[in-house]
Tab-separated table of C-alpha atoms and ligand atoms in Angstrom:
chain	number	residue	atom	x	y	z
A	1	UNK	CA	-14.328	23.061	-29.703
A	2	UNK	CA	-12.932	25.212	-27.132
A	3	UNK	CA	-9.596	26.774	-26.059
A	4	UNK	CA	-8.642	25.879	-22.699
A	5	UNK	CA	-5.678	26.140	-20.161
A	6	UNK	CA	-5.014	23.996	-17.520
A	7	UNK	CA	-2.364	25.123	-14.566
A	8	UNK	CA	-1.114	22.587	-13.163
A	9	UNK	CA	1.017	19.670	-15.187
A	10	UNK	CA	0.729	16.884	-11.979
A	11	UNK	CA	-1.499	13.283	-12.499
A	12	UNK	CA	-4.984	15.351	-12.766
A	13	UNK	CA	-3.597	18.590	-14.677
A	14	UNK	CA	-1.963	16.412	-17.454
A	15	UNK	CA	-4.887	13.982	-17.570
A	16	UNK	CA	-7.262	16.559	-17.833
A	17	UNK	CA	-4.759	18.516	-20.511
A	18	UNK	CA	-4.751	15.311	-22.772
A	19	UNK	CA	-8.044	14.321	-22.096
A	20	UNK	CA	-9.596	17.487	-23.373
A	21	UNK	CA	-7.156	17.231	-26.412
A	22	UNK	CA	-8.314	14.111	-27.379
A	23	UNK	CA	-11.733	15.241	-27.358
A	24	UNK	CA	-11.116	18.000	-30.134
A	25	UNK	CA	-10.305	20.979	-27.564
A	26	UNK	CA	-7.412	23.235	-28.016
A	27	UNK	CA	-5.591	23.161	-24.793
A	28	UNK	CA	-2.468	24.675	-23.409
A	29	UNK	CA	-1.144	23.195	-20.015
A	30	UNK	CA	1.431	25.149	-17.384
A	31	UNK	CA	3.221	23.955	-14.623
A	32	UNK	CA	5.728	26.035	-12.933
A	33	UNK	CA	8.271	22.787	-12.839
A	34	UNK	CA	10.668	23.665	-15.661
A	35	UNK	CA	11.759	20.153	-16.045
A	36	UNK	CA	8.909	18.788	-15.595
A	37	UNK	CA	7.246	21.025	-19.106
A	38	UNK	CA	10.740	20.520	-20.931
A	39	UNK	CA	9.594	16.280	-20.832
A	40	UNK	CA	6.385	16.792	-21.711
A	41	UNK	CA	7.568	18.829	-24.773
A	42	UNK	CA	9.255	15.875	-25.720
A	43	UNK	CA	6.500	13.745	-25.259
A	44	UNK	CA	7.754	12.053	-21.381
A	45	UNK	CA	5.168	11.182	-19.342
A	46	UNK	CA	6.725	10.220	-15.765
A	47	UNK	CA	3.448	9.747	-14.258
A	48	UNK	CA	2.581	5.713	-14.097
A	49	UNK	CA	-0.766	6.176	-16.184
A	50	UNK	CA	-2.185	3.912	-18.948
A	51	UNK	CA	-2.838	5.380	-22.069
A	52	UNK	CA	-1.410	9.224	-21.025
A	53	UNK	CA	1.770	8.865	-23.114
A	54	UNK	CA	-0.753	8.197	-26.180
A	55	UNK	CA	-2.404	11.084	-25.507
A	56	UNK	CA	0.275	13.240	-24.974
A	57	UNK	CA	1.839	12.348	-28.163
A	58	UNK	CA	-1.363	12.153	-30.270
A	59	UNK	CA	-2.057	16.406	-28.592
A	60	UNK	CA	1.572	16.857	-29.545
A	61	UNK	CA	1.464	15.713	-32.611
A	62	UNK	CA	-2.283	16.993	-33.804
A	63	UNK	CA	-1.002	20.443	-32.495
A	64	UNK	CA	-4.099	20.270	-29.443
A	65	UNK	CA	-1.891	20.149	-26.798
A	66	UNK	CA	0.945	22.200	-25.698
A	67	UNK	CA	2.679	22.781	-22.918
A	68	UNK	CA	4.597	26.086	-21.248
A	69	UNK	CA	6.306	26.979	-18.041
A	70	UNK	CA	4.110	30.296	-17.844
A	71	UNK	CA	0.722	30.716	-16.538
A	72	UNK	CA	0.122	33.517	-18.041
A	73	UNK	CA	0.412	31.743	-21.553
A	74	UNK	CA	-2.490	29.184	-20.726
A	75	UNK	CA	-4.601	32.129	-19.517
A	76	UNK	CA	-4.113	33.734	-23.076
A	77	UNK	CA	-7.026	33.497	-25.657
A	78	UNK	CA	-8.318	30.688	-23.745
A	79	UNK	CA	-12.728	30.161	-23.056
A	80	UNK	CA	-11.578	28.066	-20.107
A	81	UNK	CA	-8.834	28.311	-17.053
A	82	UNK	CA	-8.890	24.631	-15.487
A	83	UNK	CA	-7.031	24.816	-11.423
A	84	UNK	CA	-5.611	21.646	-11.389
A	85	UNK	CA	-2.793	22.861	-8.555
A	86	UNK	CA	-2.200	20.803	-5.119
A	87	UNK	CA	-4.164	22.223	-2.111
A	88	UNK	CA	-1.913	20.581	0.801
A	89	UNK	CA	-2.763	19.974	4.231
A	90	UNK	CA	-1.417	22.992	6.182
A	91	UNK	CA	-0.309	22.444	9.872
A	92	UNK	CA	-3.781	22.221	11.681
A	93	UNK	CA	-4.925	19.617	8.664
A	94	UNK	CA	-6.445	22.464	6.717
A	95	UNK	CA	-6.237	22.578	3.098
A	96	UNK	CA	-3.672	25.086	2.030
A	97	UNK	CA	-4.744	27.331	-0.830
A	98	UNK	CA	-1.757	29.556	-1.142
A	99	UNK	CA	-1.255	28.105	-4.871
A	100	UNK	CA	-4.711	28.655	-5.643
A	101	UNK	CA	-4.823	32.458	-4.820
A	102	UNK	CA	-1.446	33.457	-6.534
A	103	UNK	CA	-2.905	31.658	-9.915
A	104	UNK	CA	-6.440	33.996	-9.224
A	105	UNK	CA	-4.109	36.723	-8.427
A	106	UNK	CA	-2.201	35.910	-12.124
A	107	UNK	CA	-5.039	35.552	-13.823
A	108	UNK	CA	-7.090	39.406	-12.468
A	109	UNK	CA	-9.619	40.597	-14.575
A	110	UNK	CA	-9.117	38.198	-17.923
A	111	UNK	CA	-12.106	37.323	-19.414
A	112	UNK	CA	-12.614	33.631	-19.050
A	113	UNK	CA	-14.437	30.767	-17.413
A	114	UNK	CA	-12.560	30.137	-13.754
A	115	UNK	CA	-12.714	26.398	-13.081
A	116	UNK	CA	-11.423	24.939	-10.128
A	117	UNK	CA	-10.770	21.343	-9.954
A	118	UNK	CA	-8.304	21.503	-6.880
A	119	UNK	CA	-10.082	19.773	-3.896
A	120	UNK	CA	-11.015	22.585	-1.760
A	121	UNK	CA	-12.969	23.086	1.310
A	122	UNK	CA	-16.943	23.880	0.900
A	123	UNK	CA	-17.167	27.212	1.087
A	124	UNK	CA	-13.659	28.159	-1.073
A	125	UNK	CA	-15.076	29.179	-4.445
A	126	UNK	CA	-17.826	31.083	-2.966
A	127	UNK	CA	-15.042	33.311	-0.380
A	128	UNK	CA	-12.495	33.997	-3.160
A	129	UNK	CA	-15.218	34.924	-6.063
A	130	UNK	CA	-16.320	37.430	-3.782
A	131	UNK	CA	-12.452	37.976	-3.071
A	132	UNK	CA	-11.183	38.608	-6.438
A	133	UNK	CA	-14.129	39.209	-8.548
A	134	UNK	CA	-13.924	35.783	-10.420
A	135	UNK	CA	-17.414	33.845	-10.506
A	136	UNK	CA	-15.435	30.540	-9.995
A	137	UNK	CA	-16.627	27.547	-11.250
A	138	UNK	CA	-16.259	24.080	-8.887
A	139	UNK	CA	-15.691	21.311	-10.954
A	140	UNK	CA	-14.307	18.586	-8.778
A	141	UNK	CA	-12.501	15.339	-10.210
A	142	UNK	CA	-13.058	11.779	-9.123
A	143	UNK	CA	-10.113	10.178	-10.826
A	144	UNK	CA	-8.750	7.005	-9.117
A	145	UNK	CA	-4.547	6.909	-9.602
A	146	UNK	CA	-3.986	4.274	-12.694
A	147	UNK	CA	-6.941	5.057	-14.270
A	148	UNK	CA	-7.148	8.713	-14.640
A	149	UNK	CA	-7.433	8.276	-18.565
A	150	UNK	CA	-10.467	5.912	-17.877
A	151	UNK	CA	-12.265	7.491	-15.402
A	152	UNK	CA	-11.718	11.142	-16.924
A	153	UNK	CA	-13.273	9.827	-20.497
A	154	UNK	CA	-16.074	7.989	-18.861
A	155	UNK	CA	-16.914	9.239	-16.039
A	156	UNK	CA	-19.426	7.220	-13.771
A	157	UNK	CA	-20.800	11.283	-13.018
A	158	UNK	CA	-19.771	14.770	-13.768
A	159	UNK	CA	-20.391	17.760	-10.658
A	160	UNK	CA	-20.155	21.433	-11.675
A	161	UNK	CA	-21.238	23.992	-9.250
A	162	UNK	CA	-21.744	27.520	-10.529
A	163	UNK	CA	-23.405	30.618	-9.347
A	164	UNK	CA	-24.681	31.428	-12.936
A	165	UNK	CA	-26.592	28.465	-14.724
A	166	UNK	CA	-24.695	29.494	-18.171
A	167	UNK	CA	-21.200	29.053	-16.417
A	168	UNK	CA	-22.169	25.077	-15.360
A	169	UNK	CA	-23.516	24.601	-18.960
A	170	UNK	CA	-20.612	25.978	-20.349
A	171	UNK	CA	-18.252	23.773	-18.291
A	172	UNK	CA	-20.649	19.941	-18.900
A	173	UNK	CA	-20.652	20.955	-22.539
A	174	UNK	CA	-16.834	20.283	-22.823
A	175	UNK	CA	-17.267	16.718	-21.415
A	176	UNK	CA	-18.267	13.154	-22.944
A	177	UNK	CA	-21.970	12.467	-22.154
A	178	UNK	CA	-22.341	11.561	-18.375
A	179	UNK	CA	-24.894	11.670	-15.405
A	180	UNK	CA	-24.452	15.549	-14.357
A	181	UNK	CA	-25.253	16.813	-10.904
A	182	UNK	CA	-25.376	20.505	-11.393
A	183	UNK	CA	-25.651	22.771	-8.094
A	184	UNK	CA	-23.871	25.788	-5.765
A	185	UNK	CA	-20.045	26.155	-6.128
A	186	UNK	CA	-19.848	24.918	-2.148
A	187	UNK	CA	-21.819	21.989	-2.496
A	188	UNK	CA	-19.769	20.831	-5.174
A	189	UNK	CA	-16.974	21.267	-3.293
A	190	UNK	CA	-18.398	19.106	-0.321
A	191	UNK	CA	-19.534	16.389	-2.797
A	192	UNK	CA	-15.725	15.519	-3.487
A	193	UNK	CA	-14.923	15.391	0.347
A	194	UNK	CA	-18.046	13.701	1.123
A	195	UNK	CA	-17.304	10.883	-1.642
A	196	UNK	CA	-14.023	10.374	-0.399
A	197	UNK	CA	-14.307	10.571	3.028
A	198	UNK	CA	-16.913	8.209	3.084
A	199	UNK	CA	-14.896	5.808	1.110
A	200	UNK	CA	-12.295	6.186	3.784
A	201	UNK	CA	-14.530	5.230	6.596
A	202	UNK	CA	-15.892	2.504	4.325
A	203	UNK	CA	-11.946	0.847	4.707
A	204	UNK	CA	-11.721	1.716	8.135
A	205	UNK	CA	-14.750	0.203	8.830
A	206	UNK	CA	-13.353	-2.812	6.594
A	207	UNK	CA	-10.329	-3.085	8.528
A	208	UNK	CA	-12.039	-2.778	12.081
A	209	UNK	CA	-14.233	-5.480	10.746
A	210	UNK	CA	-10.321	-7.637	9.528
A	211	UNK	CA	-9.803	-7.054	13.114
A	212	UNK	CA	-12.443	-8.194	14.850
A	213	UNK	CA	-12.514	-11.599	12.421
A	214	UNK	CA	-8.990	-12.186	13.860
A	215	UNK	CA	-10.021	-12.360	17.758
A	216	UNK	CA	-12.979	-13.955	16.905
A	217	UNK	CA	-11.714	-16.839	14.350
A	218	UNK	CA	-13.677	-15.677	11.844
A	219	UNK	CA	-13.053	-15.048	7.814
A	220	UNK	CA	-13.227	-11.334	7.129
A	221	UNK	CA	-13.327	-12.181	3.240
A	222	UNK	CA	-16.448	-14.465	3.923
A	223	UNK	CA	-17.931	-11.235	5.834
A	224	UNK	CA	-17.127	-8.506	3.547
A	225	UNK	CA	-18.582	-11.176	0.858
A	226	UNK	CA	-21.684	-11.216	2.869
A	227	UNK	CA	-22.217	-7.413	3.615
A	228	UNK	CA	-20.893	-6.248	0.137
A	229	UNK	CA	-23.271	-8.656	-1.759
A	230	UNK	CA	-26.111	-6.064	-0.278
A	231	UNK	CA	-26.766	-3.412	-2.668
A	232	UNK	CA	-27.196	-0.396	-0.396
A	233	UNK	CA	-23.572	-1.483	0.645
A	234	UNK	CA	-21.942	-2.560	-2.498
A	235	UNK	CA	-18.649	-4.821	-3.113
A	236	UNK	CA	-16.379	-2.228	-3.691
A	237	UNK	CA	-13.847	-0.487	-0.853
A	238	UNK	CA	-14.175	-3.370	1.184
A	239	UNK	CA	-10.660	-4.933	0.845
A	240	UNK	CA	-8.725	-4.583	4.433
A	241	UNK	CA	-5.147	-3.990	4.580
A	242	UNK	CA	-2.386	-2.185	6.186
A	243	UNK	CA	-4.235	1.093	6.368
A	244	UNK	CA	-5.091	3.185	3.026
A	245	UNK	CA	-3.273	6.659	1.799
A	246	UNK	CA	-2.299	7.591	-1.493
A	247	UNK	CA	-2.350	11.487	-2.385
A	248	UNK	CA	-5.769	12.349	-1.590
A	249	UNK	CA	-7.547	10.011	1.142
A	250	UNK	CA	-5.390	11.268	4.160
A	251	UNK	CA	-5.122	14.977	3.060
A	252	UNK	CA	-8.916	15.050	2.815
A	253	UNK	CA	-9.715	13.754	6.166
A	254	UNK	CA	-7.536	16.001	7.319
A	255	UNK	CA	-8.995	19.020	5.785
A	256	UNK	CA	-12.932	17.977	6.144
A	257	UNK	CA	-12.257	17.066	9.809
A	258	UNK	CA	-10.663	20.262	9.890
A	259	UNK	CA	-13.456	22.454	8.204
A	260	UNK	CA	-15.888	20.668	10.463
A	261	UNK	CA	-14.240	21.492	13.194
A	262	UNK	CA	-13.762	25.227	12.256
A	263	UNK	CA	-17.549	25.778	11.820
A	264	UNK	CA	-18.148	24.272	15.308
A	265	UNK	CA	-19.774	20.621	13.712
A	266	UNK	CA	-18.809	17.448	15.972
A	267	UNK	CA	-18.009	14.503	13.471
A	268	UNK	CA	-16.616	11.931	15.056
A	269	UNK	CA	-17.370	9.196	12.373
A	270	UNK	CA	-14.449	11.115	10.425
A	271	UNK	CA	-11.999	11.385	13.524
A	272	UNK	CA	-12.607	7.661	13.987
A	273	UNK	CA	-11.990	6.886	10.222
A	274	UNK	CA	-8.859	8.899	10.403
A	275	UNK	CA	-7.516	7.350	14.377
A	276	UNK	CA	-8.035	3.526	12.615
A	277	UNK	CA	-6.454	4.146	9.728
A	278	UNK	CA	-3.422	5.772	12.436
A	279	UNK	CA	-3.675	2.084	14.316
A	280	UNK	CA	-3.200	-0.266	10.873
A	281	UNK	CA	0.822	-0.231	10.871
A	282	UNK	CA	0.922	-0.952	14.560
A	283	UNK	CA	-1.475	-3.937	14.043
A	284	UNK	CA	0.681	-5.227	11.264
A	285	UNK	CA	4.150	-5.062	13.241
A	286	UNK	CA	2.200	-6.647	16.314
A	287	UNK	CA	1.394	-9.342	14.032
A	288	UNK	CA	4.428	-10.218	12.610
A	289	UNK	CA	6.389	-10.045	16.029
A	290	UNK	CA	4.047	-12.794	17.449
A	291	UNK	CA	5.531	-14.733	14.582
A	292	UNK	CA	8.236	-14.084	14.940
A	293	UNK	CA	9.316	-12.709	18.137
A	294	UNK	CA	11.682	-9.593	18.703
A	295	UNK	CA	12.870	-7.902	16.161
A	296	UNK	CA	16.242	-6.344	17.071
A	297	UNK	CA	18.670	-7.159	14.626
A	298	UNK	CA	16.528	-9.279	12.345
A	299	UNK	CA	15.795	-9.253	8.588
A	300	UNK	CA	12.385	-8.513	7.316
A	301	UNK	CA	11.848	-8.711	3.661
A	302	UNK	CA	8.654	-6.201	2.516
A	303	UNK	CA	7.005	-6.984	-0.620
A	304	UNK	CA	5.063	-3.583	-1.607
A	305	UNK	CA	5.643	-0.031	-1.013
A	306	UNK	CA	3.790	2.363	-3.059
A	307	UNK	CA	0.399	2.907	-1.756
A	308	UNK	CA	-1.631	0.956	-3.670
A	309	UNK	CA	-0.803	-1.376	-6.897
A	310	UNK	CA	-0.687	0.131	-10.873
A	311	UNK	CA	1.347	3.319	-9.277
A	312	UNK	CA	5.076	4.663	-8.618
A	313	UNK	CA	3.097	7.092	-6.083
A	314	UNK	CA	4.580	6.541	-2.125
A	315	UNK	CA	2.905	9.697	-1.150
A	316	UNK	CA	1.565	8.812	2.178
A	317	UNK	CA	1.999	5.207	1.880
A	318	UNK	CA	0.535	2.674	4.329
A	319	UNK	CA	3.745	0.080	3.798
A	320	UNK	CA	5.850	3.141	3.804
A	321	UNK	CA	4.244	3.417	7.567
A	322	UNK	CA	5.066	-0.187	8.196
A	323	UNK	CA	8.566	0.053	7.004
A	324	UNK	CA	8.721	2.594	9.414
A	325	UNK	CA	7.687	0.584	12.546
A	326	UNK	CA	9.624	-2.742	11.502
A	327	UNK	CA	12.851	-0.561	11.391
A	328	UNK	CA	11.543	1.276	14.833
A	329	UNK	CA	11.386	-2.259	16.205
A	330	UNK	CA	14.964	-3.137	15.343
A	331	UNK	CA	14.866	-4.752	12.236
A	332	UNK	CA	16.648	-4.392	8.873
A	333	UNK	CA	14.242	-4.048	5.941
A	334	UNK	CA	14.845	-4.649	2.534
A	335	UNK	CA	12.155	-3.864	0.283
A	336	UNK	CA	11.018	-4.851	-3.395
A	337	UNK	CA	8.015	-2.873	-4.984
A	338	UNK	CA	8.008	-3.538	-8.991
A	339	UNK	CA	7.570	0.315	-9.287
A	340	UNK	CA	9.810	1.454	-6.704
A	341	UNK	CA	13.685	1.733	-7.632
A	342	UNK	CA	15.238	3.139	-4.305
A	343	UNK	CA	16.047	5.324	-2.235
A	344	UNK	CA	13.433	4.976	0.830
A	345	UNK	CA	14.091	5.922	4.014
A	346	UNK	CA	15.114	3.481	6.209
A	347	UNK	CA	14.801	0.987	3.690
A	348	UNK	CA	17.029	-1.076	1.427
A	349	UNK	CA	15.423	-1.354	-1.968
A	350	UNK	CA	16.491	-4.259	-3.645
A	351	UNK	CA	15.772	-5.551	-7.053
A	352	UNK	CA	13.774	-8.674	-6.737
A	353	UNK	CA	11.374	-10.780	-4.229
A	354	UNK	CA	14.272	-13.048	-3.638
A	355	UNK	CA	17.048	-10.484	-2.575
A	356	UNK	CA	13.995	-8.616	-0.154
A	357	UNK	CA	13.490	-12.428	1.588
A	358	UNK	CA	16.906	-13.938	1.657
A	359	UNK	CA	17.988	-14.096	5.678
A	360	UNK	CA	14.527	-12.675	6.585
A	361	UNK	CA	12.406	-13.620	9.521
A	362	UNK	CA	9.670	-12.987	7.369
A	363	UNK	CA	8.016	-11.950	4.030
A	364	UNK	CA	5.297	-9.129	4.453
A	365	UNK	CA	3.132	-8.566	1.650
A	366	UNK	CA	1.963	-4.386	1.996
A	367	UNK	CA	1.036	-3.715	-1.852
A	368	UNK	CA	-1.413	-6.119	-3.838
A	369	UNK	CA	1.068	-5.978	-6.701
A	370	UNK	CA	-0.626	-9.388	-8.940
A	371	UNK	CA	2.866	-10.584	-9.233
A	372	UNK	CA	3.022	-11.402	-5.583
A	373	UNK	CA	0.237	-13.717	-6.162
A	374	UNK	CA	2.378	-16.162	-8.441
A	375	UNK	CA	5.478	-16.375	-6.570
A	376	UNK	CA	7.035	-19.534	-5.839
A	377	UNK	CA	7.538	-20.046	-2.379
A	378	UNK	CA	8.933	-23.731	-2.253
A	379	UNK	CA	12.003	-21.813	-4.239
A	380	UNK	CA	11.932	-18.400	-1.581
A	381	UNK	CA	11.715	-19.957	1.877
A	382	UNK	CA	15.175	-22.311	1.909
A	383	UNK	CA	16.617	-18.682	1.893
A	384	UNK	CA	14.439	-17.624	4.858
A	385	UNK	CA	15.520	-17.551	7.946
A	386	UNK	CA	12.295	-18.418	9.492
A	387	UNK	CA	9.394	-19.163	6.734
A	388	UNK	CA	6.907	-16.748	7.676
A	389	UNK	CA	4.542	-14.845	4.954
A	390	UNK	CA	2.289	-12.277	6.442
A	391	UNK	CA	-0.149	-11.300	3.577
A	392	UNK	CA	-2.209	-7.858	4.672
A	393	UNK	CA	-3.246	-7.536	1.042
A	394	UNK	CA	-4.781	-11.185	0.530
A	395	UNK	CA	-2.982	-12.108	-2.746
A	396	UNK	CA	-0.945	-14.899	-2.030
A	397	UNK	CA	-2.709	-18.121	-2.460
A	398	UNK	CA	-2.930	-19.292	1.421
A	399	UNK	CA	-3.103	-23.547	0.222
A	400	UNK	CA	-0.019	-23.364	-2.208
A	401	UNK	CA	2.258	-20.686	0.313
A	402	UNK	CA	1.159	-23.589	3.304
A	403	UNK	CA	2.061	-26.577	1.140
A	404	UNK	CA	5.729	-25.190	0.521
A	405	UNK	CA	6.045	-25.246	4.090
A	406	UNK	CA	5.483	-21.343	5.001
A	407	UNK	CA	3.678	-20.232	7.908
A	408	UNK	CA	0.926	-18.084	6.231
A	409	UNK	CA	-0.559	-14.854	8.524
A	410	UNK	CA	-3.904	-14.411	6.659
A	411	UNK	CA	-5.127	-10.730	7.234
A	412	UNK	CA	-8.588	-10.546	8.780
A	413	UNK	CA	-8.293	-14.015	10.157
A	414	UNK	CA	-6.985	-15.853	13.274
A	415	UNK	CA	-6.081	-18.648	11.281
A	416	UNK	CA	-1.776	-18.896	11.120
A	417	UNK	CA	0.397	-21.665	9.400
B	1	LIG	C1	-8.886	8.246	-4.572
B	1	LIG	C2	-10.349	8.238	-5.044
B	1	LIG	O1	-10.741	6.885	-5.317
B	1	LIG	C3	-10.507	9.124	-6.254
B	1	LIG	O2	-11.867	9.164	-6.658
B	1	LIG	C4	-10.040	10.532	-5.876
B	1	LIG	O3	-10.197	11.449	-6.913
B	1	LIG	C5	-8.577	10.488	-5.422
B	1	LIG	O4	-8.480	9.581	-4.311
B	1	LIG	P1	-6.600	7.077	-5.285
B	1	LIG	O5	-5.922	7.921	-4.249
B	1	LIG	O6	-5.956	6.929	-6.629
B	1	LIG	O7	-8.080	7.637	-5.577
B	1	LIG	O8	-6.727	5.632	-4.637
B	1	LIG	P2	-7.856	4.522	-4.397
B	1	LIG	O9	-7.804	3.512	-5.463
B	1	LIG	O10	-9.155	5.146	-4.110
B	1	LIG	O11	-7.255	3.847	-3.047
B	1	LIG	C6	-7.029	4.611	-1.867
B	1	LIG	C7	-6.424	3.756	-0.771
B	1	LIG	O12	-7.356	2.780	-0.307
B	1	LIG	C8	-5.197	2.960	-1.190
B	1	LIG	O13	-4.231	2.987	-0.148
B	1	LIG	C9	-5.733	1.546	-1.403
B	1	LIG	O14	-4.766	0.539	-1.263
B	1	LIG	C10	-6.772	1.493	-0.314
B	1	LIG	N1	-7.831	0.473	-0.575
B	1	LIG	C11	-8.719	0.663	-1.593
B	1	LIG	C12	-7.928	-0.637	0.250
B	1	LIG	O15	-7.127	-0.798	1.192
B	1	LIG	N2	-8.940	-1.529	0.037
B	1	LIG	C13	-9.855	-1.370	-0.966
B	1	LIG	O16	-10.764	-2.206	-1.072
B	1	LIG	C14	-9.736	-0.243	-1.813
């Protein structure tokens, strides 16, 4: 058992708090959001993740968890300092690590184990252990929103990069039994860009490939079926859509694009990941005008807006984008996301499918919420104003939507009505 502190109370800090509780370490967790530690105290978890509240409650309760408002408290008597702070993109796309620095600066010549599981640029740990004397640790985390419990208790691999052999041991010892790849501080570092970058261009590539099904009347779920079946190119990330985001995709584009750029390397696979991603919400209002026709002064009912389903997160939402355009284009959009209870910008948020379609011109589908999937349509479209379902998630059964009379858009395909 160990005694560790985590800074940083947000969807990876907490998980990796509770986490760590659970499995019989003694950890305190800071956050500088007053309001934010007061909740946890009393055992309120905001964040929309299964099986978190357990665990906070279970480390409350057992005494292995606690939570302050001071760093300096989770630095105290502790093996272990986990950095679980946001590293923004700055201005130019580059990660910002002004958070990162005034914890190091906090935390001066203690004597514990530096971990930092902030996404950082390669090259980070290596500059400020030289900078501050701390041989930092990188221990990057791979923890998909809606399943951070999951994926932190079995994870599919654990990386811990580490100047000194005995610091990496150190760190893999306080985990559950799991693949390890154990190397340099900076190539850890890279691994979590390079895993999710690639991922990115994976959907990009997806979503050229939706594209290219729809001028060529072809079935992009047929194609992705048939490349994905391949092992060396799996199933998984192949789903198109109305662009990805989310908290971590688009801010690590940003900053590996950025750090490539900075040491002088051309990448353009990454600056063409990042420009089709830019192009998604413009495909989707272009699609639902040639349904529908001009927009100006119309109703358009969105189903969908965090960024992806089993979250409350909108951070850098591609429906939120969409939103954005259908209102640029004139129209009125009322929204209904089963996570999302107002305000948006822009955007009315109403409280059911049936108040975001009544009047519309048409029902767009930008989050693959399940619940869309079993909606009755023979009961939404008499309140339509014209009965048109675009579906850029490809969860509403095409034959049933059709036989109630709607005029289905399927994503990836040139097939309409
Ligand atoms: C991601 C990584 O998966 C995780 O390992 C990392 O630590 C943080 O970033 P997350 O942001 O929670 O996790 O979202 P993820 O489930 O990966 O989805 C990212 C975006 O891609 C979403 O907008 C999602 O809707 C989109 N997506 C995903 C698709 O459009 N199609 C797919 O097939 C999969």
């Amino acid at each position: 058992m160990a005694a560790i502190g985590v800074i940083g109370a947000g969807y990876v800090g907490l998980t990796t708090a509770a986490c760590f509780a659970a499995l019989g370490h003694r950890v305190v967790c800071a956050d500088r959001d007053a309001d934010r530690i007061s909740a946890l105290r009393r055992g309120e978890v905001t964040a929309h993740e299964p099986g978190l509240p357990d665990l906070v409650s279970d480390g409350l309760r057992s005494g292995a968890l606690c939570f302050t408002g001071a760093n300096a408290e989770a630095f105290a008597d502790t093996d272990f300092v986990f950095l679980c702070v946001p590293t923004p993109s700055g201005p130019d796309g580059a990660a910002e690590l002004g958070v990162v620095r005034s914890v190091l600066a906090e935390i001066g010549s203690r004597d514990c184990r530096v971990v930092v599981k902030s996404t950082v640029p390669p090259g980070t740990a290596a500059a400020l252990s030289r900078e501050t004397g701390i041989a930092l640790v990188s221990n990057p985390e791979f923890l998909r929103e809606g399943h951070t419990v999951a994926d932190f208790l079995h994870p599919q691999r654990i990386v811990v990069g580490a100047a000194d052999p005995e610091d990496a041991r150190a760190v893999l010892a306080l985990y559950p039994q799991a693949p390890a790849i154990v190397t340099d501080p900076t190539t850890a570092e890279l691994v979590k860009y390079a895993a999710n970058c690639f991922l990115a261009m994976k959907l990009s590539y997806a979503n050229s490939l939706a594209e290219l099904c729809e001028v060529f009347d072809a079935d992009v779920a047929a194609v992705t079926a048939g490349i994905g079946s391949d092992t060396r190119i799996g199933p998984d990330f192949l789903r198109p859509g109305p662009g990805w985001g989310g908290s971590c995709f688009p801010k690590d584009t940003r900053a590996l694009a950025a750090a490539a750029a900075a040491a002088g390397v051309d990448f353009p696979l990454l600056t063409a990941t990042m420009s089709t991603n830019d192009r998604q919400a413009d495909r989707v209002l272009r699609r639902v005008v040639a349904e529908t026709g001009p927009l100006r002064g119309a109703r358009v009912g969105v189903l969908g807006l965090t960024f992806k389903a089993g979250t409350d997160d909108l951070r850098d939402s591609p429906a939120l984008r969409v939103a954005e355009r259908l209102v640029a284009a004139g129209a009125a959009v009322r929204a209904f996301d089963p996570c999302v209870r107002g305000p948006v910008d822009g955007v009315e948020v109403v409280e059911s499918v049936g108040a975001a379609v009544e009047g519309a011109v048409a029902a767009v589908v930008l989050t693959e919420w399940p619940e869309f999937g079993a909606l009755s349509w023979a009961e939404l479209k008499p309140t339509m104003a014209l009965p048109v379902l675009v579906d850029t998630r490809c969860v509403v059964p095409v034959e049933a939507a059709r036989e109630a009379g709607m005029r289905v858009v399927r994503w990836g395909s040139a097939s309409v009505g």
